[in-house]
PDB file of C-alpha atoms (C1' of nucleotides) in Angstrom:
ATOM      1  CA  UNK A  19     -15.127  24.127   4.434  1.00 59.00           C
ATOM      2  CA  UNK A  20     -13.544  23.194   7.614  1.00 58.00           C
ATOM      3  CA  UNK A  21     -12.455  19.762   6.739  1.00 73.00           C
ATOM      4  CA  UNK A  22      -8.846  19.451   5.776  1.00 79.00           C
ATOM      5  CA  UNK A  23      -8.844  15.688   6.298  1.00 89.00           C
ATOM      6  CA  UNK A  24      -6.528  14.814   9.084  1.00 91.00           C
ATOM      7  CA  UNK A  25      -4.228  12.004   8.113  1.00 92.00           C
ATOM      8  CA  UNK A  26      -3.493   9.228  10.545  1.00 94.00           C
ATOM      9  CA  UNK A  27      -0.064   9.230  12.105  1.00 89.00           C
ATOM     10  CA  UNK A  28       1.919   6.071  12.674  1.00 84.00           C
ATOM     11  CA  UNK A  29       1.498   6.550  16.388  1.00 83.00           C
ATOM     12  CA  UNK A  30      -2.235   6.461  15.975  1.00 89.00           C
ATOM     13  CA  UNK A  31      -2.065   3.402  13.781  1.00 89.00           C
ATOM     14  CA  UNK A  32       0.151   1.689  16.290  1.00 84.00           C
ATOM     15  CA  UNK A  33      -2.222   2.558  19.096  1.00 89.00           C
ATOM     16  CA  UNK A  34      -5.127   1.230  17.091  1.00 92.00           C
ATOM     17  CA  UNK A  35      -3.362  -2.029  16.358  1.00 87.00           C
ATOM     18  CA  UNK A  36      -2.403  -2.458  19.976  1.00 86.00           C
ATOM     19  CA  UNK A  37      -5.939  -1.618  20.987  1.00 90.00           C
ATOM     20  CA  UNK A  38      -7.430  -4.199  18.676  1.00 89.00           C
ATOM     21  CA  UNK A  39      -4.940  -6.742  19.927  1.00 84.00           C
ATOM     22  CA  UNK A  40      -5.982  -6.008  23.469  1.00 82.00           C
ATOM     23  CA  UNK A  41      -9.721  -5.503  23.208  1.00 90.00           C
ATOM     24  CA  UNK A  42     -10.546  -7.205  19.945  1.00 89.00           C
ATOM     25  CA  UNK A  43     -12.089  -5.859  16.781  1.00 92.00           C
ATOM     26  CA  UNK A  44     -15.319  -4.000  17.192  1.00 93.00           C
ATOM     27  CA  UNK A  45     -14.634  -2.648  20.652  1.00 94.00           C
ATOM     28  CA  UNK A  46     -13.840   0.728  19.199  1.00 96.00           C
ATOM     29  CA  UNK A  47     -15.181   2.799  22.041  1.00 96.00           C
ATOM     30  CA  UNK A  48     -13.286   0.700  24.540  1.00 95.00           C
ATOM     31  CA  UNK A  49     -10.080   1.188  22.648  1.00 94.00           C
ATOM     32  CA  UNK A  50     -10.678   4.888  22.327  1.00 95.00           C
ATOM     33  CA  UNK A  51     -11.380   5.257  26.023  1.00 92.00           C
ATOM     34  CA  UNK A  52      -8.556   3.050  27.208  1.00 88.00           C
ATOM     35  CA  UNK A  53      -6.105   5.302  29.046  1.00 82.00           C
ATOM     36  CA  UNK A  54      -3.324   3.334  27.481  1.00 82.00           C
ATOM     37  CA  UNK A  55      -4.314   4.494  24.010  1.00 89.00           C
ATOM     38  CA  UNK A  56      -6.378   7.593  24.625  1.00 89.00           C
ATOM     39  CA  UNK A  57      -3.330   9.769  24.530  1.00 82.00           C
ATOM     40  CA  UNK A  58      -2.926   8.895  20.873  1.00 87.00           C
ATOM     41  CA  UNK A  59      -6.563   8.554  19.954  1.00 92.00           C
ATOM     42  CA  UNK A  60      -8.214  11.371  21.843  1.00 90.00           C
ATOM     43  CA  UNK A  61      -8.873  13.248  18.649  1.00 92.00           C
ATOM     44  CA  UNK A  62     -10.455  10.246  16.950  1.00 95.00           C
ATOM     45  CA  UNK A  63     -13.932   8.939  17.415  1.00 95.00           C
ATOM     46  CA  UNK A  64     -14.903   5.316  17.714  1.00 96.00           C
ATOM     47  CA  UNK A  65     -16.256   5.559  14.208  1.00 97.00           C
ATOM     48  CA  UNK A  66     -12.936   6.880  13.017  1.00 96.00           C
ATOM     49  CA  UNK A  67     -11.240   3.869  14.553  1.00 96.00           C
ATOM     50  CA  UNK A  68     -13.621   1.556  12.803  1.00 96.00           C
ATOM     51  CA  UNK A  69     -13.114   3.246   9.460  1.00 96.00           C
ATOM     52  CA  UNK A  70      -9.360   3.325   9.853  1.00 95.00           C
ATOM     53  CA  UNK A  71      -9.252  -0.346  10.747  1.00 94.00           C
ATOM     54  CA  UNK A  72     -11.292  -1.093   7.674  1.00 93.00           C
ATOM     55  CA  UNK A  73      -8.944   0.914   5.491  1.00 91.00           C
ATOM     56  CA  UNK A  74      -5.898  -0.749   6.951  1.00 88.00           C
ATOM     57  CA  UNK A  75      -7.425  -4.154   6.414  1.00 82.00           C
ATOM     58  CA  UNK A  76      -8.162  -3.344   2.822  1.00 75.00           C
ATOM     59  CA  UNK A  77      -4.694  -2.163   1.985  1.00 71.00           C
ATOM     60  CA  UNK A  78      -3.199  -5.107   3.785  1.00 66.00           C
ATOM     61  CA  UNK A  79      -5.305  -7.554   1.889  1.00 62.00           C
ATOM     62  CA  UNK A  80      -4.025  -6.425  -1.418  1.00 59.00           C
ATOM     63  CA  UNK A  81      -7.502  -5.876  -2.725  1.00 62.00           C
ATOM     64  CA  UNK A  82     -10.535  -6.143  -1.544  1.00 55.00           C
ATOM     65  CA  UNK A  83     -13.655  -6.441   0.169  1.00 59.00           C
ATOM     66  CA  UNK A  84     -14.310  -2.764  -0.126  1.00 67.00           C
ATOM     67  CA  UNK A  85     -14.548  -2.556  -3.846  1.00 58.00           C
ATOM     68  CA  UNK A  86     -17.593  -3.353  -5.844  1.00 54.00           C
ATOM     69  CA  UNK A  87     -16.393  -3.605  -9.374  1.00 48.00           C
ATOM     70  CA  UNK A  88     -13.847  -1.125 -10.379  1.00 49.00           C
ATOM     71  CA  UNK A  89     -10.705  -1.628 -12.283  1.00 46.00           C
ATOM     72  CA  UNK A  90      -9.451  -5.062 -11.555  1.00 47.00           C
ATOM     73  CA  UNK A  91      -5.829  -4.780 -10.723  1.00 45.00           C
ATOM     74  CA  UNK A  92      -3.653  -7.680 -11.813  1.00 45.00           C
ATOM     75  CA  UNK A  93      -0.831  -6.093  -9.928  1.00 42.00           C
ATOM     76  CA  UNK A  94       2.195  -8.294  -9.810  1.00 42.00           C
ATOM     77  CA  UNK A  95       2.658  -8.595  -6.139  1.00 40.00           C
ATOM     78  CA  UNK A  96       6.046  -8.012  -4.662  1.00 40.00           C
ATOM     79  CA  UNK A  97       6.561 -11.096  -2.639  1.00 40.00           C
ATOM     80  CA  UNK A  98       9.542 -13.196  -3.258  1.00 38.00           C
ATOM     81  CA  UNK A  99      12.455 -13.169  -0.865  1.00 40.00           C
ATOM     82  CA  UNK A 100      12.684 -15.004   2.371  1.00 38.00           C
ATOM     83  CA  UNK A 101      14.460 -13.711   5.397  1.00 39.00           C
ATOM     84  CA  UNK A 102      14.183 -15.173   8.838  1.00 39.00           C
ATOM     85  CA  UNK A 103      12.519 -12.885  11.281  1.00 36.00           C
ATOM     86  CA  UNK A 104      11.182 -13.529  14.700  1.00 37.00           C
ATOM     87  CA  UNK A 105       8.107 -11.797  15.861  1.00 37.00           C
ATOM     88  CA  UNK A 106       7.047 -11.747  19.430  1.00 38.00           C
ATOM     89  CA  UNK A 107       4.125  -9.865  20.784  1.00 39.00           C
ATOM     90  CA  UNK A 108       3.444  -9.136  24.375  1.00 40.00           C
ATOM     91  CA  UNK A 109       0.493  -7.215  25.542  1.00 40.00           C
ATOM     92  CA  UNK A 110       1.441  -4.789  28.246  1.00 40.00           C
ATOM     93  CA  UNK A 111       0.792  -6.376  31.546  1.00 37.00           C
ATOM     94  CA  UNK A 112       1.359  -9.969  30.660  1.00 38.00           C
ATOM     95  CA  UNK A 113       4.807 -11.378  30.755  1.00 38.00           C
ATOM     96  CA  UNK A 114       5.275 -13.518  27.719  1.00 37.00           C
ATOM     97  CA  UNK A 115       8.575 -14.508  26.210  1.00 39.00           C
ATOM     98  CA  UNK A 116       9.753 -11.817  23.916  1.00 41.00           C
ATOM     99  CA  UNK A 117      11.597 -13.294  21.030  1.00 41.00           C
ATOM    100  CA  UNK A 118      14.893 -11.627  20.557  1.00 39.00           C
ATOM    101  CA  UNK A 119      15.254 -10.073  17.187  1.00 40.00           C
ATOM    102  CA  UNK A 120      18.142 -11.200  15.027  1.00 41.00           C
ATOM    103  CA  UNK A 121      19.995  -7.926  15.029  1.00 39.00           C
ATOM    104  CA  UNK A 122      17.867  -6.196  12.502  1.00 38.00           C
ATOM    105  CA  UNK A 123      20.096  -4.435  10.057  1.00 40.00           C
ATOM    106  CA  UNK A 124      18.759  -0.974  10.095  1.00 40.00           C
ATOM    107  CA  UNK A 125      21.237   0.262   7.650  1.00 41.00           C
ATOM    108  CA  UNK A 126      22.754   2.627  10.112  1.00 41.00           C
ATOM    109  CA  UNK A 127      26.438   2.535   9.885  1.00 41.00           C
ATOM    110  CA  UNK A 128      28.178   2.650  13.153  1.00 42.00           C
ATOM    111  CA  UNK A 129      31.016   0.567  14.331  1.00 45.00           C
ATOM    112  CA  UNK A 130      29.364  -1.095  17.223  1.00 43.00           C
ATOM    113  CA  UNK A 131      26.947  -0.156  19.923  1.00 42.00           C
ATOM    114  CA  UNK A 132      24.007  -2.049  18.704  1.00 42.00           C
ATOM    115  CA  UNK A 133      23.534  -3.901  21.881  1.00 45.00           C
ATOM    116  CA  UNK A 134      22.078  -2.839  25.177  1.00 48.00           C
ATOM    117  CA  UNK A 135      19.309  -0.979  23.474  1.00 57.00           C
ATOM    118  CA  UNK A 136      15.657  -1.759  23.306  1.00 57.00           C
ATOM    119  CA  UNK A 137      13.939  -3.060  20.272  1.00 60.00           C
ATOM    120  CA  UNK A 138      10.925  -1.278  18.872  1.00 57.00           C
ATOM    121  CA  UNK A 139       8.298  -3.464  20.414  1.00 60.00           C
ATOM    122  CA  UNK A 140       9.665  -3.197  23.902  1.00 68.00           C
ATOM    123  CA  UNK A 141      10.150   0.491  23.491  1.00 67.00           C
ATOM    124  CA  UNK A 142       6.587   1.187  22.461  1.00 68.00           C
ATOM    125  CA  UNK A 143       5.410  -1.038  25.263  1.00 72.00           C
ATOM    126  CA  UNK A 144       7.220   1.104  27.760  1.00 81.00           C
ATOM    127  CA  UNK A 145       5.970   4.218  26.042  1.00 79.00           C
ATOM    128  CA  UNK A 146       2.441   2.998  26.512  1.00 78.00           C
ATOM    129  CA  UNK A 147       3.134   2.383  30.190  1.00 83.00           C
ATOM    130  CA  UNK A 148       4.516   5.877  30.565  1.00 87.00           C
ATOM    131  CA  UNK A 149       1.510   7.474  28.928  1.00 83.00           C
ATOM    132  CA  UNK A 150      -0.802   5.403  31.040  1.00 81.00           C
ATOM    133  CA  UNK A 151       1.018   6.424  34.165  1.00 88.00           C
ATOM    134  CA  UNK A 152       1.136  10.109  33.344  1.00 86.00           C
ATOM    135  CA  UNK A 153      -2.476  10.264  32.257  1.00 78.00           C
ATOM    136  CA  UNK A 154      -3.659   8.373  35.294  1.00 79.00           C
ATOM    137  CA  UNK A 155      -1.813  10.341  37.904  1.00 79.00           C
ATOM    138  CA  UNK A 156      -2.890  13.667  36.602  1.00 72.00           C
ATOM    139  CA  UNK A 157      -0.374  16.016  38.031  1.00 76.00           C
ATOM    140  CA  UNK A 158      -0.493  19.517  36.649  1.00 77.00           C
ATOM    141  CA  UNK A 159       3.174  20.002  37.298  1.00 82.00           C
ATOM    142  CA  UNK A 160       4.079  16.557  36.125  1.00 84.00           C
ATOM    143  CA  UNK A 161       5.359  13.488  37.876  1.00 91.00           C
ATOM    144  CA  UNK A 162       8.914  12.729  38.750  1.00 90.00           C
ATOM    145  CA  UNK A 163      10.715   9.573  37.808  1.00 92.00           C
ATOM    146  CA  UNK A 164      10.153   7.859  41.117  1.00 92.00           C
ATOM    147  CA  UNK A 165       6.416   8.362  40.935  1.00 92.00           C
ATOM    148  CA  UNK A 166       6.266   6.992  37.421  1.00 92.00           C
ATOM    149  CA  UNK A 167       8.412   4.017  38.284  1.00 93.00           C
ATOM    150  CA  UNK A 168       6.350   3.054  41.293  1.00 92.00           C
ATOM    151  CA  UNK A 169       3.140   3.436  39.352  1.00 90.00           C
ATOM    152  CA  UNK A 170       4.309   1.163  36.600  1.00 89.00           C
ATOM    153  CA  UNK A 171       5.836  -1.318  39.003  1.00 90.00           C
ATOM    154  CA  UNK A 172       2.505  -1.737  40.699  1.00 86.00           C
ATOM    155  CA  UNK A 173       0.783  -2.717  37.511  1.00 80.00           C
ATOM    156  CA  UNK A 174       3.442  -4.509  35.537  1.00 82.00           C
ATOM    157  CA  UNK A 175       6.302  -6.831  36.060  1.00 81.00           C
ATOM    158  CA  UNK A 176       9.414  -4.940  35.143  1.00 86.00           C
ATOM    159  CA  UNK A 177      13.080  -5.794  34.818  1.00 85.00           C
ATOM    160  CA  UNK A 178      15.433  -4.934  37.691  1.00 86.00           C
ATOM    161  CA  UNK A 179      17.095  -2.105  35.842  1.00 84.00           C
ATOM    162  CA  UNK A 180      13.773  -0.606  34.938  1.00 88.00           C
ATOM    163  CA  UNK A 181      14.401   2.742  36.508  1.00 88.00           C
ATOM    164  CA  UNK A 182      17.344   3.381  34.287  1.00 87.00           C
ATOM    165  CA  UNK A 183      15.436   2.071  31.339  1.00 87.00           C
ATOM    166  CA  UNK A 184      12.619   4.421  32.105  1.00 90.00           C
ATOM    167  CA  UNK A 185      14.895   7.408  32.326  1.00 90.00           C
ATOM    168  CA  UNK A 186      16.089   6.722  28.827  1.00 86.00           C
ATOM    169  CA  UNK A 187      12.554   6.483  27.541  1.00 87.00           C
ATOM    170  CA  UNK A 188      11.576   9.707  29.254  1.00 90.00           C
ATOM    171  CA  UNK A 189      14.476  11.591  27.818  1.00 87.00           C
ATOM    172  CA  UNK A 190      13.683  10.222  24.406  1.00 82.00           C
ATOM    173  CA  UNK A 191      10.071  11.300  24.617  1.00 82.00           C
ATOM    174  CA  UNK A 192      11.083  14.740  25.762  1.00 85.00           C
ATOM    175  CA  UNK A 193      13.436  14.983  22.822  1.00 79.00           C
ATOM    176  CA  UNK A 194      10.521  14.105  20.586  1.00 73.00           C
ATOM    177  CA  UNK A 195       8.376  16.806  22.134  1.00 74.00           C
ATOM    178  CA  UNK A 196       5.991  14.180  23.335  1.00 77.00           C
ATOM    179  CA  UNK A 197       6.660  15.005  26.934  1.00 86.00           C
ATOM    180  CA  UNK A 198       7.445  18.153  28.766  1.00 88.00           C
ATOM    181  CA  UNK A 199      10.043  18.318  31.447  1.00 89.00           C
ATOM    182  CA  UNK A 200       9.850  20.868  34.178  1.00 90.00           C
ATOM    183  CA  UNK A 201      12.562  20.582  36.747  1.00 89.00           C
ATOM    184  CA  UNK A 202      12.562  16.917  37.619  1.00 89.00           C
ATOM    185  CA  UNK A 203       9.016  16.208  36.620  1.00 92.00           C
ATOM    186  CA  UNK A 204       7.576  14.938  33.390  1.00 93.00           C
ATOM    187  CA  UNK A 205       4.160  15.594  32.042  1.00 88.00           C
ATOM    188  CA  UNK A 206       2.159  14.895  28.947  1.00 82.00           C
ATOM    189  CA  UNK A 207       2.227  17.330  26.135  1.00 76.00           C
ATOM    190  CA  UNK A 208      -0.695  17.321  23.825  1.00 64.00           C
ATOM    191  CA  UNK A 209      -0.382  19.347  20.713  1.00 56.00           C
ATOM    192  CA  UNK A 210      -3.358  21.635  20.538  1.00 51.00           C
ATOM    193  CA  UNK A 211      -4.501  23.866  17.722  1.00 46.00           C
ATOM    194  CA  UNK A 212      -3.152  21.936  14.831  1.00 43.00           C
ATOM    195  CA  UNK A 213      -3.809  24.121  11.860  1.00 41.00           C
ATOM    196  CA  UNK A 214      -2.823  21.841   9.092  1.00 44.00           C
ATOM    197  CA  UNK A 215      -0.908  19.390  11.126  1.00 44.00           C
ATOM    198  CA  UNK A 216       1.678  19.715  13.774  1.00 44.00           C
ATOM    199  CA  UNK A 217       4.001  16.865  13.130  1.00 45.00           C
ATOM    200  CA  UNK A 218       7.256  16.457  14.943  1.00 46.00           C
ATOM    201  CA  UNK A 219       8.554  14.858  11.805  1.00 43.00           C
ATOM    202  CA  UNK A 220       7.381  14.603   8.287  1.00 44.00           C
ATOM    203  CA  UNK A 221       6.054  11.266   7.202  1.00 42.00           C
ATOM    204  CA  UNK A 222       7.865  11.700   3.941  1.00 42.00           C
ATOM    205  CA  UNK A 223      11.083  11.109   5.788  1.00 41.00           C
ATOM    206  CA  UNK A 224      10.238   7.609   6.818  1.00 39.00           C
ATOM    207  CA  UNK A 225       8.262   6.531   3.816  1.00 41.00           C
ATOM    208  CA  UNK A 226      11.306   5.436   1.861  1.00 42.00           C
ATOM    209  CA  UNK A 227      12.362   3.401   4.804  1.00 41.00           C
ATOM    210  CA  UNK A 228       9.176   1.454   4.739  1.00 36.00           C
ATOM    211  CA  UNK A 229       9.714   0.178   1.261  1.00 38.00           C
ATOM    212  CA  UNK A 230      13.230  -0.583   2.263  1.00 39.00           C
ATOM    213  CA  UNK A 231      12.084  -2.685   5.152  1.00 38.00           C
ATOM    214  CA  UNK A 232       9.372  -4.260   3.089  1.00 37.00           C
ATOM    215  CA  UNK A 233      11.879  -5.633   0.714  1.00 37.00           C
ATOM    216  CA  UNK A 234      13.971  -6.717   3.622  1.00 36.00           C
ATOM    217  CA  UNK A 235      11.351  -9.026   4.883  1.00 40.00           C
ATOM    218  CA  UNK A 236       9.143 -11.076   2.760  1.00 40.00           C
ATOM    219  CA  UNK A 237       8.889 -14.748   3.517  1.00 40.00           C
ATOM    220  CA  UNK A 238       8.172 -14.239   7.126  1.00 42.00           C
ATOM    221  CA  UNK A 239       4.582 -15.152   6.731  1.00 42.00           C
ATOM    222  CA  UNK A 240       4.870 -18.423   8.558  1.00 41.00           C
ATOM    223  CA  UNK A 241       6.157 -16.987  11.784  1.00 42.00           C
ATOM    224  CA  UNK A 242       4.150 -13.850  11.421  1.00 44.00           C
ATOM    225  CA  UNK A 243       0.926 -15.623  10.696  1.00 44.00           C
ATOM    226  CA  UNK A 244       1.271 -17.725  13.807  1.00 43.00           C
ATOM    227  CA  UNK A 245       1.717 -14.789  16.115  1.00 45.00           C
ATOM    228  CA  UNK A 246      -0.849 -12.805  14.235  1.00 47.00           C
ATOM    229  CA  UNK A 247      -3.362 -15.568  14.623  1.00 43.00           C
ATOM    230  CA  UNK A 248      -2.671 -15.661  18.316  1.00 45.00           C
ATOM    231  CA  UNK A 249      -3.063 -11.952  18.520  1.00 44.00           C
ATOM    232  CA  UNK A 250      -6.496 -11.824  17.008  1.00 44.00           C
ATOM    233  CA  UNK A 251      -7.660 -15.048  18.527  1.00 43.00           C
ATOM    234  CA  UNK A 252     -10.377 -13.286  20.453  1.00 39.00           C
ATOM    235  CA  UNK A 253     -11.365 -11.385  17.403  1.00 42.00           C
ATOM    236  CA  UNK A 254     -12.027 -14.628  15.573  1.00 41.00           C
ATOM    237  CA  UNK A 255     -11.797 -13.083  12.178  1.00 45.00           C
ATOM    238  CA  UNK A 256     -10.619 -15.452   9.567  1.00 42.00           C
ATOM    239  CA  UNK A 257      -9.595 -13.117   6.795  1.00 46.00           C
ATOM    240  CA  UNK A 258      -7.808 -10.805   9.160  1.00 49.00           C
ATOM    241  CA  UNK A 259      -5.193 -13.375   9.922  1.00 49.00           C
ATOM    242  CA  UNK A 260      -3.424 -12.772   6.674  1.00 50.00           C
ATOM    243  CA  UNK A 261      -3.959  -9.075   7.009  1.00 51.00           C
ATOM    244  CA  UNK A 262      -2.407  -9.017  10.448  1.00 52.00           C
ATOM    245  CA  UNK A 263       0.611 -10.845   9.179  1.00 53.00           C
ATOM    246  CA  UNK A 264       1.263  -8.025   6.791  1.00 52.00           C
ATOM    247  CA  UNK A 265       0.613  -5.547   9.547  1.00 56.00           C
ATOM    248  CA  UNK A 266       3.639  -6.887  11.334  1.00 56.00           C
ATOM    249  CA  UNK A 267       5.706  -5.696   8.427  1.00 55.00           C
ATOM    250  CA  UNK A 268       4.686  -2.135   9.033  1.00 54.00           C
ATOM    251  CA  UNK A 269       5.457  -2.619  12.658  1.00 59.00           C
ATOM    252  CA  UNK A 270       9.021  -3.355  11.710  1.00 59.00           C
ATOM    253  CA  UNK A 271       9.274  -0.010  10.035  1.00 55.00           C
ATOM    254  CA  UNK A 272       8.520   1.543  13.379  1.00 58.00           C
ATOM    255  CA  UNK A 273      11.504  -0.309  14.712  1.00 60.00           C
ATOM    256  CA  UNK A 274      13.677   1.390  12.186  1.00 56.00           C
ATOM    257  CA  UNK A 275      12.452   4.728  13.375  1.00 52.00           C
ATOM    258  CA  UNK A 276      13.039   3.831  16.987  1.00 56.00           C
ATOM    259  CA  UNK A 277      16.466   2.455  16.282  1.00 57.00           C
ATOM    260  CA  UNK A 278      17.439   5.714  14.744  1.00 54.00           C
ATOM    261  CA  UNK A 279      16.524   7.564  17.888  1.00 54.00           C
ATOM    262  CA  UNK A 280      18.310   5.036  20.055  1.00 56.00           C
ATOM    263  CA  UNK A 281      21.399   5.620  18.069  1.00 62.00           C
ATOM    264  CA  UNK A 282      21.170   9.222  19.065  1.00 59.00           C
ATOM    265  CA  UNK A 283      20.998   8.201  22.679  1.00 58.00           C
ATOM    266  CA  UNK A 284      23.933   5.860  22.309  1.00 63.00           C
ATOM    267  CA  UNK A 285      25.937   8.627  20.762  1.00 59.00           C
ATOM    268  CA  UNK A 286      25.153  10.838  23.662  1.00 57.00           C
ATOM    269  CA  UNK A 287      26.275   8.248  26.140  1.00 55.00           C
ATOM    270  CA  UNK A 288      29.416   7.631  24.182  1.00 60.00           C
ATOM    271  CA  UNK A 289      30.020  11.337  24.208  1.00 57.00           C
ATOM    272  CA  UNK A 290      29.801  11.565  27.930  1.00 55.00           C
ATOM    273  CA  UNK A 291      32.029   8.551  28.373  1.00 56.00           C
ATOM    274  CA  UNK A 292      34.727  10.014  26.224  1.00 58.00           C
ATOM    275  CA  UNK A 293      34.487  13.146  28.270  1.00 51.00           C
ATOM    276  CA  UNK A 294      35.618  11.160  31.248  1.00 60.00           C
ATOM    277  CA  UNK A 295      32.216  10.848  32.780  1.00 53.00           C
ATOM    278  CA  UNK A 296      31.275   7.503  34.208  1.00 59.00           C
ATOM    279  CA  UNK A 297      28.028   6.261  32.776  1.00 52.00           C
ATOM    280  CA  UNK A 298      26.499   3.093  34.004  1.00 56.00           C
ATOM    281  CA  UNK A 299      24.701   1.054  31.429  1.00 51.00           C
ATOM    282  CA  UNK A 300      22.907  -1.841  32.963  1.00 52.00           C
TER     283      UNK A 300
ATOM    284  C1'  DT B  19     -25.686   4.550  22.325  1.00 71.97           C
ATOM    285  C1'  DA B  20     -22.165   1.823  19.676  1.00 71.97           C
ATOM    286  C1'  DT B  21     -21.379  -0.667  15.713  1.00 71.97           C
ATOM    287  C1'  DC B  22     -21.669  -1.638  10.900  1.00 71.97           C
ATOM    288  C1'  DG B  23     -21.712  -1.210   5.894  1.00 71.97           C
ATOM    289  C1'  DG B  24     -22.493   1.741   2.051  1.00 71.97           C
ATOM    290  C1'  DG B  25     -21.773   6.278   0.275  1.00 71.97           C
ATOM    291  C1'  DT B  26     -19.295  10.783  -0.323  1.00 71.97           C
ATOM    292  C1'  DT B  27     -15.450  13.964  -0.488  1.00 71.97           C
ATOM    293  C1'  DA B  28     -10.686  15.142  -0.428  1.00 71.97           C
ATOM    294  C1'  DT B  29      -6.130  14.093  -1.893  1.00 71.97           C
ATOM    295  C1'  DA B  30      -2.126  11.539  -4.087  1.00 71.97           C
ATOM    296  C1'  DG B  31      -0.373   9.709  -8.303  1.00 71.97           C
TER     297       DG B  31
ATOM    298  C1'  DC C  16      -8.487  10.833 -14.921  1.00 71.97           C
ATOM    299  C1'  DT C  17      -8.247   6.731 -11.192  1.00 71.97           C
ATOM    300  C1'  DA C  18      -7.232   4.816  -6.685  1.00 71.97           C
ATOM    301  C1'  DT C  19      -7.069   5.391  -2.065  1.00 71.97           C
ATOM    302  C1'  DA C  20      -7.720   7.483   2.604  1.00 71.97           C
ATOM    303  C1'  DA C  21     -10.616  10.115   5.668  1.00 71.97           C
ATOM    304  C1'  DC C  22     -15.052  11.262   6.664  1.00 71.97           C
ATOM    305  C1'  DC C  23     -20.320  10.983   6.631  1.00 71.97           C
ATOM    306  C1'  DC C  24     -24.909   8.890   7.052  1.00 71.97           C
ATOM    307  C1'  DG C  25     -28.596   5.747   7.740  1.00 71.97           C
ATOM    308  C1'  DA C  26     -29.925   1.168   9.532  1.00 71.97           C
ATOM    309  C1'  DT C  27     -29.860  -1.860  13.255  1.00 71.97           C
ATOM    310  C1'  DA C  28     -29.457  -4.200  17.810  1.00 71.97           C
TER     311       DA C  28
END
DNA sequence: TATCGGGTTATAG
DNA sequence: CTATAACCCGATA
C-alpha cells in the first residue's frame, strides 16, 4: 500500500560512494550518521545503504554474485576504446594531489571559457564541506558566507581564493534549490513531503549523457583500477576493485552535469562583464 | 543493535 | 514475460 519504492538519486549514490571510501564497506550506520553525508542519506537506513551498495556492486560487475541460476547472459560487453583519463580522488580533509583532468569534452559548444572552473570532483568536495558546515552550525536563519568560510577553514586546508570559490558554490546550490538564501544567509533546504518524488531535475534528462560518457571512456581501467584500489584499501575487498573502477565511470557523468551548471555560471559572469561591470575571477 | 545474505515485491523493458 | 532495483526478514555476532 504505502510503498511506492523510492529510487536512489545520483546525489545519494555519490554520498554512499564517498561514505564507503571514507569509512569502508560495512560501516553503514557510520556513513549514514556522518554529518558530511547525512544531508543526502537522512531518509535512508543503514540497511538501505547496504542493499544499495550490493546492487551497485552487482551492476558494476556485469553479472553476478547475486544470481543463483537464471538466464545466463552472454551479453557482448561494450568495452573497446581507449581514451586517456586521469582520476584523482581526495577525501575531504586530506590534501592529496588532485590530478588535473585533460579538458573533458563535455560536448557543450561554447567558444572558450572552459578554464577557471572547478571540475566535478572538486565541486562535490566543496559541496560536502558546505553541507557539513551548515548542518553543524545549526542556525535557523542560516549562516552567512563569512561563518561558512571560517568553519570550513578550521577543518580543511583551502586555497587562498576560497571565499570567492565558496560564493560560487553557494549560488549554484541556491539555484538548484538545494539551499535557501535569506538576506545574506544560507541554510539547508530539505525537501519534505515527497509524494511521488520531488526531483529538481528528471533523471531521464541525464541518462542519455551517461551512455555518451561511457562510450567516451573505456580503456581507463589501468589508471582507474589503481586509484580505486587505493580508495578501498581499508575495505580490503578483492572483487570490489574492478567494480570500483567502473564506478569511476559513473562519477564522470556527474562531472558532465556539473559542467553544465558551471557553464551557466560562466555565462552569467560574461553577461555582467559585457554590461560594464567589473568581475574579478581569481 | 548493526550487519549480512537470502527472499519478496515493485517497476522498467 | 524477464531482469533489475528497492525493500523486507531472519540469523548471527
